[in-house]
Amino acid sequence: TQSTRPQRLLSAVQKNATRGDPRSVVKAIDHFCRHKEWAMNVGDEKGCILDSVVTEVNPHTVLELGTYCGYSTVRIASLLPPHAKLITLEFNPDYAAVARQVIAWAGLEEKVQLVEGASSDWIPKLKEQFGIQTFDLVFLDHWKDRYLPDTKLIEEFGLLRKGSVLLADNVICPGTPDYLEYVRSSPQYKSQYFKSHLEYTKVEDGLEKSVFLG
Ligand SMILES: CNc1ncnc2c1ncn2[C@@H]1O[C@H](/C=C/CNC(=O)c2cc(-c3ccc(F)cc3)cc(O)c2O)[C@H](F)[C@H]1O
Ligand SMILES: [Mg+2]
């Protein structure tokens, strides 16, 4: 049977990256996506902005919405302090299976909890299931029309504290207009746009960083 693009991406990691070396996993995926097959990872250019926000926040609890192949999961987890936890939600079992192997190749299983299921089902259960009080950082990279409803769900279930940071991918391309309007106009957020480009292309895209003011 034909392989899928995520399976071919995983093969490229297993062929070209060093086990236990997260940066080599990131490089192998970026090389594959730039020279072989484009894939919707946050990529190297926006990935540097992601890295700088993670480093600045130095989070002990991170929530990622939309694991896909685990590229941003690996980027984030490789920068976390010891004992920090990253929970990543992915409802496509085929993507989840690939992501688990990418995360394992990077040697980051200890820091990452990949939960197979829908954000709307799981956000209400994260406190009780994982003993989480609040998230220091939330990375939104799943269906673009779900950023706003899931942000409201995250607020509703008390998962943010004063200073929690939301970082959203693709606010220009494909675009998340309702989310952007919300975080930029709400008195509960201080928002900042980081201009960049759509992964592996010259098309404009960017990340929106929004600090919850409580
Ligand atoms: C809704 N709740 C969910 N719960 C758990 N997992 C979920 C949920 N929703 C989706 N997933 C899971 O999260 C992932 C979804 C990523 C979607 N990402 C994009 O569409 C996306 C698209 C482009 C893009 C830009 C230009 C162009 F010409 C073509 C594509 C660029 C990007 O960086 C993106 O992130 C995964 F696939 C899905 O199973
Ligand atoms: Mg994205």
Tab-separated table of C-alpha atoms and ligand atoms in Angstrom:
chain	number	residue	atom	x	y	z
A	1	THR	CA	0.000	0.000	0.000
A	2	GLN	CA	1.079	3.592	-0.642
A	3	SER	CA	2.848	5.419	2.176
A	4	THR	CA	1.457	8.729	3.432
A	5	ARG	CA	3.391	11.998	3.568
A	6	PRO	CA	3.671	11.829	7.385
A	7	GLN	CA	5.088	8.295	7.043
A	8	ARG	CA	7.636	9.543	4.473
A	9	LEU	CA	8.513	12.424	6.814
A	10	LEU	CA	9.080	9.926	9.639
A	11	SER	CA	11.310	7.797	7.374
A	12	ALA	CA	13.397	10.891	6.603
A	13	VAL	CA	13.840	11.488	10.348
A	14	GLN	CA	14.840	7.861	10.988
A	15	LYS	CA	17.266	7.976	8.050
A	16	ASN	CA	18.863	11.413	8.597
A	17	ALA	CA	18.516	12.361	12.269
A	18	THR	CA	20.501	11.103	15.265
A	19	ARG	CA	18.473	9.286	17.936
A	20	GLY	CA	18.182	11.422	21.063
A	21	ASP	CA	19.194	14.620	19.257
A	22	PRO	CA	16.107	16.888	18.936
A	23	ARG	CA	17.888	19.531	16.841
A	24	SER	CA	18.888	16.902	14.256
A	25	VAL	CA	15.238	15.760	14.116
A	26	VAL	CA	14.098	19.362	13.475
A	27	LYS	CA	16.775	19.799	10.789
A	28	ALA	CA	15.846	16.517	9.088
A	29	ILE	CA	12.155	17.502	8.897
A	30	ASP	CA	12.949	20.999	7.615
A	31	HIS	CA	15.276	19.526	4.934
A	32	PHE	CA	12.594	17.018	3.888
A	33	CYS	CA	9.894	19.703	3.688
A	34	ARG	CA	12.072	22.206	1.852
A	35	HIS	CA	13.635	19.813	-0.665
A	36	LYS	CA	11.277	16.833	-0.943
A	37	GLU	CA	7.660	17.406	0.161
A	38	TRP	CA	6.092	20.503	1.716
A	39	ALA	CA	4.251	19.781	4.979
A	40	MET	CA	2.378	22.038	7.401
A	41	ASN	CA	4.999	22.176	10.169
A	42	VAL	CA	5.572	25.590	11.753
A	43	GLY	CA	8.969	25.375	10.010
A	44	ASP	CA	12.417	26.852	10.597
A	45	GLU	CA	11.686	30.592	10.196
A	46	LYS	CA	8.586	30.761	12.411
A	47	GLY	CA	10.220	28.031	14.513
A	48	CYS	CA	12.930	30.477	15.589
A	49	ILE	CA	10.227	32.872	16.826
A	50	LEU	CA	8.564	29.938	18.626
A	51	ASP	CA	11.914	29.065	20.227
A	52	SER	CA	12.412	32.636	21.461
A	53	VAL	CA	8.932	32.783	23.021
A	54	VAL	CA	9.398	29.369	24.705
A	55	THR	CA	12.788	30.456	26.055
A	56	GLU	CA	11.343	33.755	27.330
A	57	VAL	CA	8.328	32.090	29.011
A	58	ASN	CA	10.423	29.156	30.337
A	59	PRO	CA	7.162	27.226	30.874
A	60	HIS	CA	6.591	24.341	33.283
A	61	THR	CA	3.276	23.453	31.672
A	62	VAL	CA	2.609	23.687	27.934
A	63	LEU	CA	-0.500	22.801	25.924
A	64	GLU	CA	-0.196	22.272	22.142
A	65	LEU	CA	-3.344	22.036	20.009
A	66	GLY	CA	-2.676	20.011	16.847
A	67	THR	CA	0.389	17.758	17.030
A	68	TYR	CA	0.391	16.700	13.347
A	69	CYS	CA	3.851	15.033	12.928
A	70	GLY	CA	5.319	16.409	16.154
A	71	TYR	CA	7.702	18.987	14.644
A	72	SER	CA	6.714	21.854	16.971
A	73	THR	CA	6.274	19.372	19.827
A	74	VAL	CA	9.971	18.468	19.483
A	75	ARG	CA	11.041	22.116	19.078
A	76	ILE	CA	9.186	23.152	22.237
A	77	ALA	CA	10.009	20.099	24.379
A	78	SER	CA	13.730	20.379	23.573
A	79	LEU	CA	13.748	23.810	25.271
A	80	LEU	CA	11.800	22.923	28.435
A	81	PRO	CA	13.371	22.919	31.902
A	82	PRO	CA	13.617	19.562	33.740
A	83	HIS	CA	10.290	18.211	35.073
A	84	ALA	CA	8.330	20.496	32.722
A	85	LYS	CA	5.418	18.856	30.882
A	86	LEU	CA	4.050	19.377	27.372
A	87	ILE	CA	0.565	18.032	26.647
A	88	THR	CA	-0.193	17.847	22.918
A	89	LEU	CA	-3.645	17.017	21.500
A	90	GLU	CA	-4.088	15.221	18.140
A	91	PHE	CA	-7.323	13.556	17.016
A	92	ASN	CA	-6.049	11.897	13.799
A	93	PRO	CA	-4.722	8.453	14.815
A	94	ASP	CA	-2.388	8.189	11.808
A	95	TYR	CA	-0.777	11.567	12.598
A	96	ALA	CA	-0.607	10.651	16.312
A	97	ALA	CA	1.181	7.389	15.467
A	98	VAL	CA	3.793	9.216	13.370
A	99	ALA	CA	4.213	11.977	15.971
A	100	ARG	CA	4.832	9.459	18.768
A	101	GLN	CA	7.704	7.970	16.755
A	102	VAL	CA	9.163	11.397	15.879
A	103	ILE	CA	9.023	12.424	19.561
A	104	ALA	CA	10.613	9.093	20.562
A	105	TRP	CA	13.394	9.477	17.967
A	106	ALA	CA	14.184	12.859	19.530
A	107	GLY	CA	14.322	11.163	22.960
A	108	LEU	CA	11.677	13.473	24.414
A	109	GLU	CA	9.008	10.972	25.533
A	110	GLU	CA	9.560	11.902	29.217
A	111	LYS	CA	8.576	15.535	28.605
A	112	VAL	CA	5.678	14.951	26.231
A	113	GLN	CA	2.185	13.561	26.820
A	114	LEU	CA	0.528	13.037	23.422
A	115	VAL	CA	-3.231	12.724	23.979
A	116	GLU	CA	-5.163	11.197	21.096
A	117	GLY	CA	-8.498	13.011	20.937
A	118	ALA	CA	-10.344	16.209	20.164
A	119	SER	CA	-9.451	19.484	21.896
A	120	SER	CA	-13.103	20.185	22.728
A	121	ASP	CA	-13.406	16.826	24.507
A	122	TRP	CA	-10.094	17.057	26.330
A	123	ILE	CA	-9.727	20.719	27.383
A	124	PRO	CA	-12.515	20.258	29.996
A	125	LYS	CA	-10.716	17.197	31.433
A	126	LEU	CA	-7.061	18.272	31.551
A	127	LYS	CA	-7.092	19.438	35.190
A	128	GLU	CA	-8.514	16.214	36.592
A	129	GLN	CA	-6.706	13.874	34.151
A	130	PHE	CA	-3.219	15.381	34.375
A	131	GLY	CA	-3.218	17.318	37.636
A	132	ILE	CA	-2.723	20.591	35.765
A	133	GLN	CA	-3.599	23.880	37.487
A	134	THR	CA	-2.911	26.290	34.640
A	135	PHE	CA	-0.798	26.388	31.462
A	136	ASP	CA	2.144	28.766	31.215
A	137	LEU	CA	2.103	28.492	27.409
A	138	VAL	CA	-0.489	27.362	24.828
A	139	PHE	CA	0.596	26.806	21.191
A	140	LEU	CA	-2.359	26.849	18.766
A	141	ASP	CA	-1.739	25.123	15.433
A	142	HIS	CA	-4.834	23.005	14.750
A	143	TRP	CA	-7.886	23.758	12.559
A	144	LYS	CA	-7.882	27.526	12.160
A	145	ASP	CA	-11.620	27.962	12.818
A	146	ARG	CA	-11.157	26.221	16.167
A	147	TYR	CA	-8.627	28.660	17.666
A	148	LEU	CA	-11.315	30.995	19.039
A	149	PRO	CA	-13.795	28.444	20.421
A	150	ASP	CA	-10.969	26.484	22.065
A	151	THR	CA	-9.471	29.651	23.573
A	152	LYS	CA	-12.865	30.415	25.116
A	153	LEU	CA	-13.023	26.825	26.415
A	154	ILE	CA	-9.528	27.190	27.913
A	155	GLU	CA	-10.656	30.398	29.668
A	156	GLU	CA	-13.927	28.824	30.825
A	157	PHE	CA	-12.119	25.875	32.483
A	158	GLY	CA	-9.710	28.173	34.327
A	159	LEU	CA	-6.604	26.898	32.548
A	160	LEU	CA	-4.964	30.332	32.254
A	161	ARG	CA	-3.313	32.459	34.944
A	162	LYS	CA	-2.151	36.089	34.903
A	163	GLY	CA	0.828	36.000	32.512
A	164	SER	CA	-0.094	32.806	30.618
A	165	VAL	CA	0.947	33.122	26.967
A	166	LEU	CA	-1.067	32.027	23.920
A	167	LEU	CA	1.042	31.643	20.759
A	168	ALA	CA	-0.919	31.095	17.547
A	169	ASP	CA	0.475	29.904	14.205
A	170	ASN	CA	-0.949	30.935	10.804
A	171	VAL	CA	-2.759	34.080	11.829
A	172	ILE	CA	-2.261	35.402	8.241
A	173	CYS	CA	-2.055	32.225	6.123
A	174	PRO	CA	-4.405	30.341	6.159
A	175	GLY	CA	-5.591	33.009	8.629
A	176	THR	CA	-7.600	33.059	11.834
A	177	PRO	CA	-9.557	36.336	11.562
A	178	ASP	CA	-12.085	35.787	14.351
A	179	TYR	CA	-9.351	34.683	16.796
A	180	LEU	CA	-7.130	37.639	15.868
A	181	GLU	CA	-9.996	40.121	16.324
A	182	TYR	CA	-10.758	38.587	19.724
A	183	VAL	CA	-7.267	38.612	21.261
A	184	ARG	CA	-6.462	42.044	19.807
A	185	SER	CA	-9.659	43.720	21.068
A	186	SER	CA	-10.143	41.906	24.403
A	187	PRO	CA	-9.017	43.856	27.512
A	188	GLN	CA	-7.990	40.476	28.939
A	189	TYR	CA	-5.082	40.099	26.493
A	190	LYS	CA	-1.958	42.024	25.482
A	191	SER	CA	-1.297	40.911	21.896
A	192	GLN	CA	1.758	41.183	19.636
A	193	TYR	CA	2.208	40.098	15.986
A	194	PHE	CA	5.472	38.499	14.849
A	195	LYS	CA	5.682	38.897	11.073
A	196	SER	CA	7.276	35.971	9.231
A	197	HIS	CA	6.578	33.671	6.288
A	198	LEU	CA	4.537	30.560	5.643
A	199	GLU	CA	6.782	27.579	6.308
A	200	TYR	CA	9.259	26.860	3.486
A	201	THR	CA	7.787	29.633	1.263
A	202	LYS	CA	7.982	33.404	0.630
A	203	VAL	CA	4.279	33.905	1.402
A	204	GLU	CA	3.580	36.181	4.377
A	205	ASP	CA	2.416	34.547	7.590
A	206	GLY	CA	3.053	35.200	11.261
A	207	LEU	CA	2.587	34.234	14.877
A	208	GLU	CA	0.399	36.132	17.343
A	209	LYS	CA	1.583	36.168	20.955
A	210	SER	CA	-1.138	37.045	23.466
A	211	VAL	CA	-0.474	37.434	27.196
A	212	PHE	CA	-3.482	36.725	29.418
A	213	LEU	CA	-3.907	39.595	31.885
A	214	GLY	CA	-6.310	37.738	34.175
B	1	LIG	C1	-10.582	20.727	16.515
B	1	LIG	N1	-9.900	19.971	17.495
B	1	LIG	C2	-8.790	19.238	17.267
B	1	LIG	N2	-8.353	18.417	18.247
B	1	LIG	C3	-7.236	17.686	18.056
B	1	LIG	N3	-6.494	17.706	16.926
B	1	LIG	C4	-6.914	18.516	15.938
B	1	LIG	C5	-8.061	19.318	16.059
B	1	LIG	N4	-8.196	20.033	14.907
B	1	LIG	C6	-7.173	19.666	14.099
B	1	LIG	N5	-6.406	18.748	14.716
B	1	LIG	C7	-5.189	18.158	14.194
B	1	LIG	O1	-4.243	19.230	14.092
B	1	LIG	C8	-3.589	19.209	12.836
B	1	LIG	C9	-4.202	20.270	11.982
B	1	LIG	C10	-3.530	21.333	11.590
B	1	LIG	C11	-4.206	22.377	10.760
B	1	LIG	N6	-3.167	23.226	10.180
B	1	LIG	C12	-3.376	23.791	8.990
B	1	LIG	O2	-4.446	23.671	8.394
B	1	LIG	C13	-2.248	24.556	8.380
B	1	LIG	C14	-2.314	24.842	7.028
B	1	LIG	C15	-1.274	25.536	6.406
B	1	LIG	C16	-1.372	25.850	4.982
B	1	LIG	C17	-1.023	27.113	4.507
B	1	LIG	C18	-1.127	27.412	3.142
B	1	LIG	C19	-1.563	26.438	2.240
B	1	LIG	F1	-1.641	26.708	0.919
B	1	LIG	C20	-1.899	25.169	2.718
B	1	LIG	C21	-1.807	24.873	4.072
B	1	LIG	C22	-0.134	25.922	7.139
B	1	LIG	C23	-0.080	25.617	8.503
B	1	LIG	O3	1.007	25.965	9.253
B	1	LIG	C24	-1.121	24.942	9.132
B	1	LIG	O4	-1.014	24.706	10.491
B	1	LIG	C25	-3.870	17.828	12.299
B	1	LIG	F2	-3.809	17.776	10.950
B	1	LIG	C26	-5.281	17.574	12.789
B	1	LIG	O5	-5.571	16.183	12.814
B	2	MG	MG	0.579	25.849	11.343
